[in-house]
Amino acid sequence: MTLNGWIQIALFCAIILALTPLLGGYMTRVFAGERTFLSPVLRPVEGALYGLAGVDAKREQTWLGYTLAMLVFHVGGFLILYSVLRMQDLLPLNPQEMAAMPPDLSLNTAISFLTNTNWQNYGGESTLSYLAQMLGLTHQNFLSAATGIALAVALIRGFSRASAQTVGNFWVDVTRCTLYVLLPLCIPYTLFLVWQGIPQTLGPYVDATTLDGAKQTIALGPVASQVAIKMLGTNGGGFFNANASHPFENPTALSNFVQMLSIFALGAGLTNVFGRMVGDVRKGWAILAAMGVIFVAGVAVTYWAESAGTPGLNALGLTGGNMEGKEVRFGIVASALFAVITTAASCGAVNAMHDSFTALGGMIPLINMELGEIIVGGVGAGMYGMLLFVVVAMFVAGLMVGRTPEYAGKKIEAKEVKMAMLAILVLPLMMLGWTAVATVLPSAVASIANPGPHGFSEILYAFTSATANNGSAFGGLTGNTPFYNVTLAISMFIGRFMMIVPAMALAGSLAAKKTVPASAGTFPTHGGLFVGLLVGVILIVGGLTFFPALALGPIVEHLAAVAGQTFGG
């Protein structure tokens, strides 16, 4: 570890803190329907879209109506994306004449991008046409991100409203998020990426002759526009198989740093939206502080582990850290920081191969995902995921002092706690359940590239990533098989929607409650005591549900590596 490395980490954190109130204030005005600097241009477009769709922007929905609208929206998105993938050989903008994607892989990919997971059991440049990349994947990148933010705002309204039966209008929220937030940020972001050297073209791939006379095909395409929303929307799906380690997706140290910032920007900003909407900005900062404590701890461990290197290489005198699977232009600190950011934010983009990290370095991304999209998390998903833990934390606080817990003026009662726990506990069911099946099924075990503890970690990482809607992978697992395509699709679907439905029921229940004025016995929820309680509850719940299984993989790997160094194999 070096001073330069810690300065990079500190600079990243400082910029995110500076952006949080700026983006939070802007998004609050957008979702409140207030005038913004873009309103003169976009308000007519917004109104025209409502007119074409037959949407009454002034008519709000109950939590159930909001949820059903969201589900219908996703059914339509699935049918469009699945059809494009299955028929891409018959559709235009296919200069490389890519074949249609097989049914099981099309199912996996459609569910993946629908749920903001972007798990990829294929290489983009060798599998998908330009139309599939744009109409299929980039299109869903925008809509899945907008959906996550809209759902978070709906849950926040549950906390901020009193004696209300509605939580907003799904169609209005998704439209405003896309028009006023995602598109205005992605357009200049795309131009910046083009300036940095990322291609943006509909021309065919280019053939080149190498120095030794061999023919090389250089893949191109509309890359910059997809990279912009993949990072800003915490989608993570790469245009190229190598994702953000590919020089055409992430060419420079500056592009790498800006991409890391964009992964966290909107998720962090939503904590400020929460504080503003409930009338106490300090509550938003307290939630961000809890996220930050876990994030910084993860960065420190990963940076230390990768800088220390592996015991085997150190025994040979090859010190200087673990550079396996990392790009030289980024180095250890930017690779470690990116790995923690992308798994903390449920993005899944990678600028280094997580499968090549040290055992402890690879454990932190696993822990981030096991905790369930809460350390900033996917755009929107991180906010409503963290608020579920807030409900549980306040319930624990109430048990300790013997009174009904309150948060943001709302009584937290049995129904709210049940909904929160239902949403939280669905994650280990998918992550650990399918991992158990895959470790005993011969066809699934055959996909493992590395036997022993690391092979177990590869399987656990896959189902953890899918259920947490992250999308990154330990690359040693061959996932493009019927078993993994189907089971990972189920994990992604359950991990997204079986968390959303209880969260929306919670929103409806809270919105209907009256606001209770704070009293001398009200637990303060904007200081260090609350932050400590929240972090403790998160780690305890994670410890009870995930860490026993987690220890069987990375920790055993680490102990085995140390034993191999100590005892000569």
Coordinates of C-alpha atoms in Angstrom, one line a residue:
M1 CA 0.0 0.0 0.0
T2 CA 1.2 3.5 -0.8
L3 CA 0.3 7.1 0.1
N4 CA -0.6 7.7 -3.6
G5 CA -3.1 4.8 -3.3
W6 CA -4.8 6.2 -0.2
I7 CA -4.9 9.7 -1.8
Q8 CA -6.9 8.2 -4.7
I9 CA -9.3 6.5 -2.3
A10 CA -9.7 9.7 -0.3
L11 CA -10.3 11.8 -3.4
F12 CA -13.0 9.4 -4.6
C13 CA -14.8 9.6 -1.3
A14 CA -14.5 13.4 -1.2
I15 CA -16.0 13.9 -4.6
I16 CA -18.9 11.5 -3.9
L17 CA -19.7 13.5 -0.7
A18 CA -19.6 16.7 -2.7
L19 CA -21.9 15.3 -5.4
T20 CA -24.4 13.9 -3.0
P21 CA -26.3 17.1 -2.0
L22 CA -26.2 18.4 -5.6
L23 CA -27.7 15.3 -7.2
G24 CA -30.0 14.8 -4.2
G25 CA -31.5 18.3 -4.4
Y26 CA -32.0 18.0 -8.1
M27 CA -33.7 14.6 -8.0
T28 CA -35.9 15.7 -5.1
R29 CA -37.2 18.5 -7.3
V30 CA -37.7 16.2 -10.3
F31 CA -39.8 13.6 -8.4
A32 CA -41.8 16.3 -6.7
G33 CA -42.8 17.6 -10.1
E34 CA -41.1 21.0 -9.4
R35 CA -39.6 23.1 -12.1
T36 CA -35.9 22.5 -13.0
F37 CA -33.5 24.2 -15.4
L38 CA -34.5 21.5 -18.0
S39 CA -38.2 22.0 -17.6
P40 CA -38.7 24.4 -20.5
V41 CA -37.2 21.9 -22.9
L42 CA -38.4 18.6 -21.4
R43 CA -41.9 19.4 -20.0
P44 CA -43.5 19.4 -23.4
V45 CA -41.8 16.1 -24.2
E46 CA -43.0 14.7 -20.9
G47 CA -46.6 15.8 -21.5
A48 CA -46.6 14.4 -25.0
L49 CA -45.4 11.0 -23.7
Y50 CA -48.2 10.9 -21.2
G51 CA -50.7 11.7 -23.9
L52 CA -49.5 9.0 -26.2
A53 CA -49.5 6.4 -23.4
G54 CA -52.9 7.5 -22.0
V55 CA -51.4 8.3 -18.6
D56 CA -53.0 10.8 -16.2
A57 CA -49.9 12.3 -14.5
K58 CA -52.0 13.7 -11.7
R59 CA -53.5 10.4 -10.7
E60 CA -51.5 8.5 -8.1
Q61 CA -51.5 4.8 -7.3
T62 CA -51.7 2.7 -4.2
W63 CA -48.7 0.5 -3.4
L64 CA -50.4 -2.4 -5.1
G65 CA -51.3 -0.5 -8.2
Y66 CA -47.7 0.9 -8.4
T67 CA -46.3 -2.6 -8.1
L68 CA -48.6 -4.1 -10.7
A69 CA -47.7 -1.4 -13.1
M70 CA -44.1 -2.1 -12.6
L71 CA -44.6 -5.8 -13.2
V72 CA -46.6 -5.3 -16.4
F73 CA -43.9 -2.9 -17.6
H74 CA -41.3 -5.6 -17.0
V75 CA -43.3 -8.3 -18.8
G76 CA -43.3 -6.1 -21.9
G77 CA -39.6 -5.4 -21.6
F78 CA -38.9 -9.1 -21.3
L79 CA -40.9 -9.9 -24.5
I80 CA -39.1 -7.2 -26.5
L81 CA -35.6 -8.2 -25.4
Y82 CA -36.1 -11.9 -25.7
S83 CA -37.5 -11.5 -29.2
V84 CA -34.6 -9.3 -30.3
L85 CA -32.1 -11.8 -29.1
R86 CA -33.8 -14.8 -30.7
M87 CA -34.3 -13.0 -34.0
Q88 CA -31.1 -10.9 -34.3
D89 CA -30.0 -12.8 -37.4
L90 CA -33.1 -11.6 -39.2
L91 CA -32.9 -8.0 -38.0
P92 CA -30.8 -5.0 -39.4
L93 CA -27.6 -3.5 -38.0
N94 CA -25.8 -6.8 -37.9
P95 CA -22.7 -6.2 -40.0
Q96 CA -20.9 -9.2 -38.6
E97 CA -23.9 -11.5 -39.3
M98 CA -24.2 -12.7 -35.7
A99 CA -26.5 -15.8 -35.3
A100 CA -29.6 -15.9 -33.1
M101 CA -29.0 -16.5 -29.4
P102 CA -30.0 -19.9 -28.2
P103 CA -33.3 -20.1 -26.1
D104 CA -31.7 -20.8 -22.7
L105 CA -29.1 -18.1 -23.1
S106 CA -31.7 -15.7 -24.4
L107 CA -33.8 -16.4 -21.3
N108 CA -30.8 -15.8 -19.0
T109 CA -29.8 -12.6 -20.8
A110 CA -33.3 -11.1 -21.0
I111 CA -33.9 -11.7 -17.3
S112 CA -30.4 -10.4 -16.5
F113 CA -30.9 -7.0 -18.2
L114 CA -34.5 -6.8 -17.1
T115 CA -33.5 -7.0 -13.4
N116 CA -30.5 -4.6 -13.6
T117 CA -28.2 -7.6 -13.1
N118 CA -26.4 -7.7 -16.5
W119 CA -24.9 -11.2 -15.8
Q120 CA -23.4 -12.2 -19.1
N121 CA -22.9 -15.8 -20.1
Y122 CA -21.6 -14.7 -23.5
G123 CA -19.0 -12.4 -25.1
G124 CA -20.7 -9.3 -26.4
E125 CA -18.4 -8.6 -29.4
S126 CA -18.7 -12.3 -30.6
T127 CA -22.4 -12.8 -29.9
L128 CA -24.6 -9.7 -30.3
S129 CA -25.5 -7.5 -33.2
Y130 CA -25.4 -3.7 -32.9
L131 CA -29.2 -3.7 -32.8
A132 CA -29.3 -6.2 -30.0
Q133 CA -26.7 -4.1 -28.1
M134 CA -28.7 -0.9 -28.5
L135 CA -32.4 -1.8 -28.8
G136 CA -32.1 -4.7 -26.5
L137 CA -29.4 -4.1 -23.8
T138 CA -28.9 -0.3 -23.7
H139 CA -32.7 0.2 -23.8
Q140 CA -33.1 -2.0 -20.8
N141 CA -30.1 -0.4 -19.0
F142 CA -32.1 2.8 -19.0
L143 CA -35.4 1.3 -18.0
S144 CA -34.2 -1.0 -15.3
A145 CA -32.2 1.8 -13.7
A146 CA -35.2 4.2 -13.9
T147 CA -37.3 1.5 -12.3
G148 CA -35.0 1.1 -9.3
I149 CA -34.9 4.8 -8.7
A150 CA -38.7 5.1 -9.0
L151 CA -39.2 2.3 -6.5
A152 CA -36.8 3.9 -4.0
V153 CA -38.7 7.2 -4.3
A154 CA -42.0 5.4 -3.8
L155 CA -40.7 3.8 -0.5
I156 CA -39.3 7.2 0.6
R157 CA -42.8 8.6 0.1
G158 CA -44.1 5.9 2.4
F159 CA -41.9 7.4 5.1
S160 CA -42.6 11.1 4.3
R161 CA -46.4 11.0 3.8
A162 CA -49.0 10.7 6.6
S163 CA -52.5 9.0 6.4
A164 CA -52.0 8.6 2.6
Q165 CA -53.3 5.8 0.4
T166 CA -51.0 6.4 -2.5
V167 CA -47.2 6.3 -3.1
G168 CA -47.0 8.0 -6.5
N169 CA -47.5 7.1 -10.1
F170 CA -45.1 4.5 -11.5
W171 CA -45.4 5.7 -15.1
V172 CA -44.7 9.3 -14.1
D173 CA -41.7 8.4 -11.9
V174 CA -40.1 6.2 -14.6
T175 CA -40.6 8.9 -17.3
R176 CA -39.2 11.7 -15.2
C177 CA -36.2 9.7 -14.1
T178 CA -35.4 8.8 -17.7
L179 CA -36.0 12.3 -19.1
Y180 CA -34.7 14.5 -16.4
V181 CA -32.0 12.4 -14.7
L182 CA -30.5 9.6 -16.8
L183 CA -30.6 11.0 -20.3
P184 CA -29.2 14.5 -19.4
L185 CA -26.3 12.9 -17.6
C186 CA -25.6 10.2 -20.2
I187 CA -25.4 12.5 -23.2
P188 CA -22.4 14.6 -22.0
Y189 CA -21.0 11.5 -20.3
T190 CA -21.0 9.6 -23.7
L191 CA -19.2 12.5 -25.3
F192 CA -16.6 12.5 -22.6
L193 CA -16.0 8.8 -23.1
V194 CA -15.6 9.3 -26.9
W195 CA -13.0 12.0 -26.1
Q196 CA -11.2 9.5 -23.9
G197 CA -11.0 7.0 -26.8
I198 CA -14.1 4.8 -26.6
P199 CA -15.6 3.9 -30.0
Q200 CA -19.1 5.1 -31.0
T201 CA -19.8 3.8 -34.5
L202 CA -22.2 1.6 -36.6
G203 CA -19.4 0.6 -39.0
P204 CA -18.3 -3.0 -39.3
Y205 CA -15.4 -4.5 -37.4
V206 CA -11.9 -3.6 -38.7
D207 CA -9.3 -6.0 -40.0
A208 CA -5.7 -5.2 -39.3
T209 CA -2.4 -6.9 -40.0
T210 CA -0.1 -7.5 -37.0
L211 CA 3.7 -7.0 -37.0
D212 CA 4.2 -10.7 -37.6
G213 CA 1.8 -10.6 -40.6
A214 CA -1.2 -12.3 -39.0
K215 CA -4.8 -11.0 -39.5
Q216 CA -6.5 -9.5 -36.5
T217 CA -10.2 -8.4 -36.3
I218 CA -10.8 -5.4 -34.1
A219 CA -14.3 -5.2 -32.7
L220 CA -16.0 -1.8 -32.8
G221 CA -19.5 -0.6 -32.3
P222 CA -21.8 1.9 -30.4
V223 CA -19.7 1.4 -27.2
A224 CA -19.6 4.8 -25.5
S225 CA -23.4 5.2 -25.2
Q226 CA -23.7 1.8 -23.6
V227 CA -20.8 2.3 -21.2
A228 CA -22.3 5.6 -20.0
I229 CA -25.6 4.1 -18.9
K230 CA -24.0 0.8 -17.8
M231 CA -22.0 2.8 -15.2
L232 CA -24.4 5.6 -14.3
G233 CA -27.3 3.1 -14.0
T234 CA -25.2 0.5 -12.1
N235 CA -26.0 -2.0 -14.8
G236 CA -22.5 -3.3 -15.5
G237 CA -23.0 -5.3 -18.7
G238 CA -20.1 -4.9 -21.0
F239 CA -20.1 -4.3 -24.7
F240 CA -17.0 -6.5 -24.8
N241 CA -16.4 -9.7 -23.0
A242 CA -13.5 -8.2 -21.0
N243 CA -15.8 -5.4 -19.7
A244 CA -14.1 -2.4 -18.2
S245 CA -10.7 -3.9 -18.5
H246 CA -11.0 -3.7 -22.3
P247 CA -9.2 -0.6 -23.6
F248 CA -12.2 0.3 -25.8
E249 CA -14.5 0.4 -22.7
N250 CA -12.0 2.0 -20.3
P251 CA -9.0 3.4 -22.0
T252 CA -7.4 5.7 -19.5
A253 CA -6.8 6.3 -15.8
L254 CA -9.2 9.3 -16.1
S255 CA -12.0 7.3 -17.7
N256 CA -11.5 4.7 -15.0
F257 CA -11.8 7.2 -12.2
V258 CA -14.9 8.9 -13.7
Q259 CA -16.5 5.5 -14.3
M260 CA -16.0 4.7 -10.6
L261 CA -17.6 8.0 -9.6
S262 CA -20.6 7.5 -11.9
I263 CA -21.3 4.1 -10.3
F264 CA -21.8 5.6 -6.8
A265 CA -23.2 9.1 -7.8
L266 CA -26.9 8.5 -8.1
G267 CA -27.1 5.9 -5.3
A268 CA -25.4 8.2 -2.9
G269 CA -27.6 11.1 -4.1
L270 CA -30.7 9.1 -3.2
T271 CA -29.7 9.2 0.5
N272 CA -30.0 12.9 0.3
V273 CA -33.3 12.7 -1.5
F274 CA -34.5 10.6 1.5
G275 CA -33.4 13.2 4.0
R276 CA -35.0 16.0 2.1
M277 CA -38.3 14.2 1.6
V278 CA -38.7 13.2 5.2
G279 CA -37.8 16.7 6.4
D280 CA -34.5 15.9 8.1
V281 CA -31.4 15.9 5.8
R282 CA -29.3 14.5 8.7
K283 CA -31.2 11.2 8.4
G284 CA -29.9 10.9 4.9
W285 CA -26.4 11.6 5.9
A286 CA -26.6 9.1 8.7
I287 CA -27.6 6.4 6.2
L288 CA -24.8 7.4 3.9
A289 CA -22.4 7.2 6.8
A290 CA -23.5 3.6 7.6
M291 CA -22.9 2.7 4.0
G292 CA -19.5 4.5 4.1
V293 CA -18.3 2.7 7.1
I294 CA -18.8 -0.7 5.5
F295 CA -17.5 0.5 2.2
V296 CA -14.2 2.0 3.6
A297 CA -13.6 -1.1 5.6
G298 CA -14.0 -3.3 2.5
V299 CA -11.7 -1.1 0.5
A300 CA -9.0 -1.2 3.2
V301 CA -9.1 -5.0 3.4
T302 CA -9.1 -5.5 -0.4
Y303 CA -6.3 -3.0 -1.0
W304 CA -4.2 -4.5 1.8
A305 CA -4.8 -8.1 0.5
E306 CA -3.9 -7.3 -3.1
S307 CA -0.9 -5.2 -2.1
A308 CA 0.4 -8.0 0.1
G309 CA 0.3 -10.4 -2.8
T310 CA -0.1 -14.2 -2.5
P311 CA 2.0 -16.4 -0.1
G312 CA 3.3 -18.5 -3.0
L313 CA 4.7 -15.5 -5.0
N314 CA 6.1 -13.9 -1.9
A315 CA 7.9 -17.1 -1.0
L316 CA 9.6 -16.9 -4.4
G317 CA 10.7 -13.3 -3.7
L318 CA 8.2 -11.9 -6.3
T319 CA 6.9 -9.1 -4.1
G320 CA 5.1 -6.0 -5.1
G321 CA 1.5 -7.2 -4.8
N322 CA -0.9 -9.4 -6.8
M323 CA -1.0 -8.1 -10.4
E324 CA -2.6 -11.3 -11.9
G325 CA -5.7 -10.4 -13.8
K326 CA -5.2 -6.7 -13.5
E327 CA -4.5 -4.0 -16.1
V328 CA -1.1 -2.3 -15.7
R329 CA -2.6 1.0 -16.7
F330 CA -4.8 0.8 -13.5
G331 CA -2.6 -1.0 -11.0
I332 CA -3.5 -2.5 -7.7
V333 CA -5.2 0.4 -6.0
A334 CA -7.5 1.3 -8.9
S335 CA -8.4 -2.4 -9.4
A336 CA -9.1 -3.0 -5.7
L337 CA -11.1 0.2 -5.4
F338 CA -13.1 -0.6 -8.6
A339 CA -13.8 -4.1 -7.3
V340 CA -15.3 -2.9 -4.0
I341 CA -17.2 -0.1 -5.7
T342 CA -18.8 -2.3 -8.3
T343 CA -19.9 -4.9 -5.8
A344 CA -21.0 -2.4 -3.2
A345 CA -23.1 -0.6 -5.8
S346 CA -24.5 -3.8 -7.4
C347 CA -23.0 -2.6 -10.7
G348 CA -21.0 -5.7 -11.8
A349 CA -18.7 -3.9 -14.2
V350 CA -15.1 -5.0 -13.7
N351 CA -11.7 -3.5 -14.6
A352 CA -9.9 -6.6 -13.2
M353 CA -10.7 -10.3 -13.0
H354 CA -12.1 -11.0 -9.5
D355 CA -11.3 -14.7 -10.0
S356 CA -7.6 -13.7 -9.9
F357 CA -7.8 -11.7 -6.6
T358 CA -6.2 -13.1 -3.5
A359 CA -8.6 -15.2 -1.3
L360 CA -9.3 -12.3 1.1
G361 CA -9.4 -9.7 -1.7
G362 CA -12.0 -11.8 -3.4
M363 CA -13.9 -12.3 -0.2
I364 CA -14.9 -8.6 0.1
P365 CA -16.8 -8.4 -3.2
L366 CA -18.6 -11.5 -2.0
I367 CA -19.5 -10.0 1.3
N368 CA -20.7 -6.8 -0.4
M369 CA -23.1 -8.8 -2.5
E370 CA -24.1 -11.1 0.3
L371 CA -25.3 -8.2 2.4
G372 CA -27.9 -7.5 -0.4
E373 CA -27.4 -4.3 -2.4
I374 CA -27.2 -1.9 0.6
I375 CA -23.7 -0.3 0.4
V376 CA -25.0 2.4 -1.9
G377 CA -26.3 -0.5 -4.0
G378 CA -27.9 -0.5 -7.4
V379 CA -29.5 2.9 -8.3
G380 CA -32.6 2.9 -6.1
A381 CA -32.2 -0.7 -5.1
G382 CA -29.5 0.2 -2.6
M383 CA -31.7 2.8 -1.0
Y384 CA -34.8 0.6 -0.5
G385 CA -32.5 -2.3 0.5
M386 CA -30.9 -0.1 3.2
L387 CA -34.2 1.2 4.4
L388 CA -35.3 -2.4 5.0
F389 CA -32.3 -2.8 7.3
V390 CA -33.2 0.5 9.0
V391 CA -36.6 -0.9 9.9
V392 CA -35.0 -4.0 11.4
A393 CA -32.4 -1.9 13.3
M394 CA -35.2 0.3 14.8
F395 CA -37.1 -2.8 15.8
V396 CA -34.0 -4.1 17.6
A397 CA -33.6 -0.7 19.3
G398 CA -37.2 -0.8 20.4
L399 CA -36.7 -4.2 21.9
M400 CA -33.7 -2.9 23.9
V401 CA -35.6 0.0 25.5
G402 CA -39.0 -1.6 25.7
R403 CA -41.1 0.7 23.5
T404 CA -42.6 0.7 20.1
P405 CA -39.8 1.8 17.7
E406 CA -40.3 4.9 15.5
Y407 CA -38.4 6.1 12.4
A408 CA -39.1 9.4 10.5
G409 CA -42.2 9.8 12.7
K410 CA -43.7 6.4 11.8
K411 CA -44.3 3.6 14.2
I412 CA -42.5 0.5 13.2
E413 CA -44.9 -2.4 14.1
A414 CA -45.1 -6.2 13.4
K415 CA -46.3 -5.8 9.8
E416 CA -43.4 -3.6 8.8
V417 CA -40.8 -5.8 10.4
K418 CA -42.3 -8.9 8.7
M419 CA -42.2 -7.3 5.3
A420 CA -38.6 -6.2 5.8
M421 CA -37.4 -9.6 7.0
L422 CA -39.3 -11.3 4.1
A423 CA -37.4 -9.2 1.6
I424 CA -34.1 -9.7 3.3
L425 CA -34.4 -13.5 3.8
V426 CA -35.3 -14.3 0.2
L427 CA -31.6 -13.5 -0.7
P428 CA -29.9 -16.3 1.2
L429 CA -32.6 -18.7 0.1
M430 CA -31.5 -18.2 -3.6
M431 CA -27.8 -17.7 -2.9
L432 CA -27.2 -20.6 -0.6
G433 CA -29.9 -22.9 -1.9
W434 CA -28.8 -23.0 -5.5
T435 CA -25.1 -23.2 -4.4
A436 CA -25.9 -26.3 -2.5
V437 CA -27.6 -27.9 -5.5
A438 CA -24.7 -26.9 -7.8
T439 CA -22.1 -28.4 -5.6
V440 CA -23.6 -31.9 -5.8
L441 CA -25.0 -32.0 -9.3
P442 CA -22.3 -33.5 -11.6
S443 CA -23.2 -31.4 -14.6
A444 CA -22.9 -28.3 -12.6
V445 CA -19.7 -29.3 -10.9
A446 CA -18.2 -30.0 -14.4
S447 CA -18.3 -26.2 -15.1
I448 CA -15.8 -25.5 -12.4
A449 CA -12.3 -24.6 -13.6
N450 CA -10.6 -24.9 -10.2
P451 CA -11.2 -27.8 -7.8
G452 CA -11.3 -27.4 -4.0
P453 CA -12.2 -24.3 -2.0
H454 CA -11.9 -21.9 -5.0
G455 CA -14.2 -24.0 -7.1
F456 CA -16.8 -23.7 -4.3
S457 CA -16.2 -19.9 -4.3
E458 CA -16.8 -19.7 -8.0
I459 CA -20.3 -21.3 -7.6
L460 CA -21.1 -19.3 -4.5
Y461 CA -20.0 -16.1 -6.3
A462 CA -22.2 -16.8 -9.3
F463 CA -25.4 -17.3 -7.4
T464 CA -24.6 -14.5 -5.0
S465 CA -24.0 -12.1 -7.9
A466 CA -27.2 -13.2 -9.7
T467 CA -29.4 -13.0 -6.6
A468 CA -28.0 -9.6 -5.6
N469 CA -28.5 -8.4 -9.1
N470 CA -24.8 -7.5 -9.4
G471 CA -23.6 -9.4 -12.5
S472 CA -19.9 -9.7 -11.9
A473 CA -18.3 -13.2 -11.8
F474 CA -15.4 -15.4 -10.8
G475 CA -14.5 -16.1 -14.4
G476 CA -13.4 -19.7 -13.8
L477 CA -17.0 -20.9 -13.9
T478 CA -18.4 -21.9 -17.3
G479 CA -21.9 -20.5 -16.9
N480 CA -23.3 -20.9 -20.4
T481 CA -25.0 -24.3 -19.8
P482 CA -28.7 -25.1 -19.6
F483 CA -28.4 -25.6 -15.8
Y484 CA -26.7 -22.3 -15.0
N485 CA -28.6 -20.3 -17.6
V486 CA -31.9 -21.3 -16.0
T487 CA -31.0 -21.4 -12.3
L488 CA -29.2 -18.1 -12.5
A489 CA -32.2 -16.6 -14.3
I490 CA -34.4 -17.8 -11.5
S491 CA -32.0 -16.3 -8.9
M492 CA -32.0 -12.9 -10.7
F493 CA -35.8 -12.8 -11.0
I494 CA -36.4 -13.8 -7.4
G495 CA -33.6 -11.5 -6.1
R496 CA -35.2 -8.5 -7.8
F497 CA -38.9 -8.9 -7.5
M498 CA -39.3 -10.9 -4.3
M499 CA -37.4 -8.0 -2.6
I500 CA -39.4 -5.3 -4.4
V501 CA -42.9 -6.6 -3.6
P502 CA -42.5 -6.7 0.2
A503 CA -40.7 -3.3 0.1
M504 CA -43.6 -1.8 -1.7
A505 CA -46.1 -3.3 0.7
L506 CA -44.0 -1.7 3.4
A507 CA -44.2 1.6 1.6
G508 CA -48.0 1.4 1.5
S509 CA -48.2 0.5 5.2
L510 CA -46.0 3.4 6.2
A511 CA -47.8 5.9 4.0
A512 CA -51.1 5.1 5.7
K513 CA -49.8 5.7 9.2
K514 CA -50.0 9.0 11.0
T515 CA -46.9 10.9 11.8
V516 CA -45.9 10.7 15.5
P517 CA -44.2 13.8 16.9
A518 CA -40.8 13.1 18.4
S519 CA -40.6 12.9 22.2
A520 CA -38.0 12.7 24.9
G521 CA -38.0 8.9 24.5
T522 CA -37.6 8.9 20.7
F523 CA -34.4 7.2 19.6
P524 CA -32.2 9.7 17.7
T525 CA -31.6 8.5 14.1
H526 CA -29.1 11.0 12.8
G527 CA -26.1 10.5 15.0
G528 CA -23.2 8.1 15.6
L529 CA -25.2 5.8 17.9
F530 CA -27.8 5.2 15.1
V531 CA -25.0 4.6 12.5
G532 CA -23.3 2.1 14.8
L533 CA -26.6 0.3 15.5
L534 CA -27.4 0.1 11.8
V535 CA -24.0 -1.2 10.8
G536 CA -24.1 -3.7 13.7
V537 CA -27.5 -5.1 12.7
I538 CA -26.4 -5.4 9.0
L539 CA -23.3 -7.4 10.0
I540 CA -25.2 -9.5 12.5
V541 CA -27.9 -10.4 10.0
G542 CA -25.2 -11.1 7.4
G543 CA -23.3 -13.2 9.8
L544 CA -26.3 -15.3 10.7
T545 CA -27.3 -15.9 7.1
F546 CA -24.3 -15.9 4.9
F547 CA -20.9 -15.9 6.6
P548 CA -20.8 -19.7 7.6
A549 CA -21.1 -20.6 3.9
L550 CA -18.7 -17.7 3.0
A551 CA -16.1 -19.1 5.3
L552 CA -16.0 -22.4 3.4
G553 CA -14.7 -20.6 0.3
P554 CA -12.4 -17.6 0.5
I555 CA -11.2 -18.1 4.1
V556 CA -10.4 -21.8 3.5
E557 CA -8.6 -20.7 0.4
H558 CA -6.5 -18.2 2.4
L559 CA -5.7 -20.7 5.1
A560 CA -4.7 -23.3 2.4
A561 CA -2.4 -20.8 0.7
V562 CA -0.7 -20.0 4.0
A563 CA -0.4 -23.6 4.9
G564 CA 1.1 -24.3 1.5
Q565 CA 3.7 -21.7 2.1
T566 CA 4.5 -22.8 5.6
F567 CA 4.6 -26.5 5.1
G568 CA 5.9 -26.6 1.6
G569 CA 2.7 -27.6 -0.1

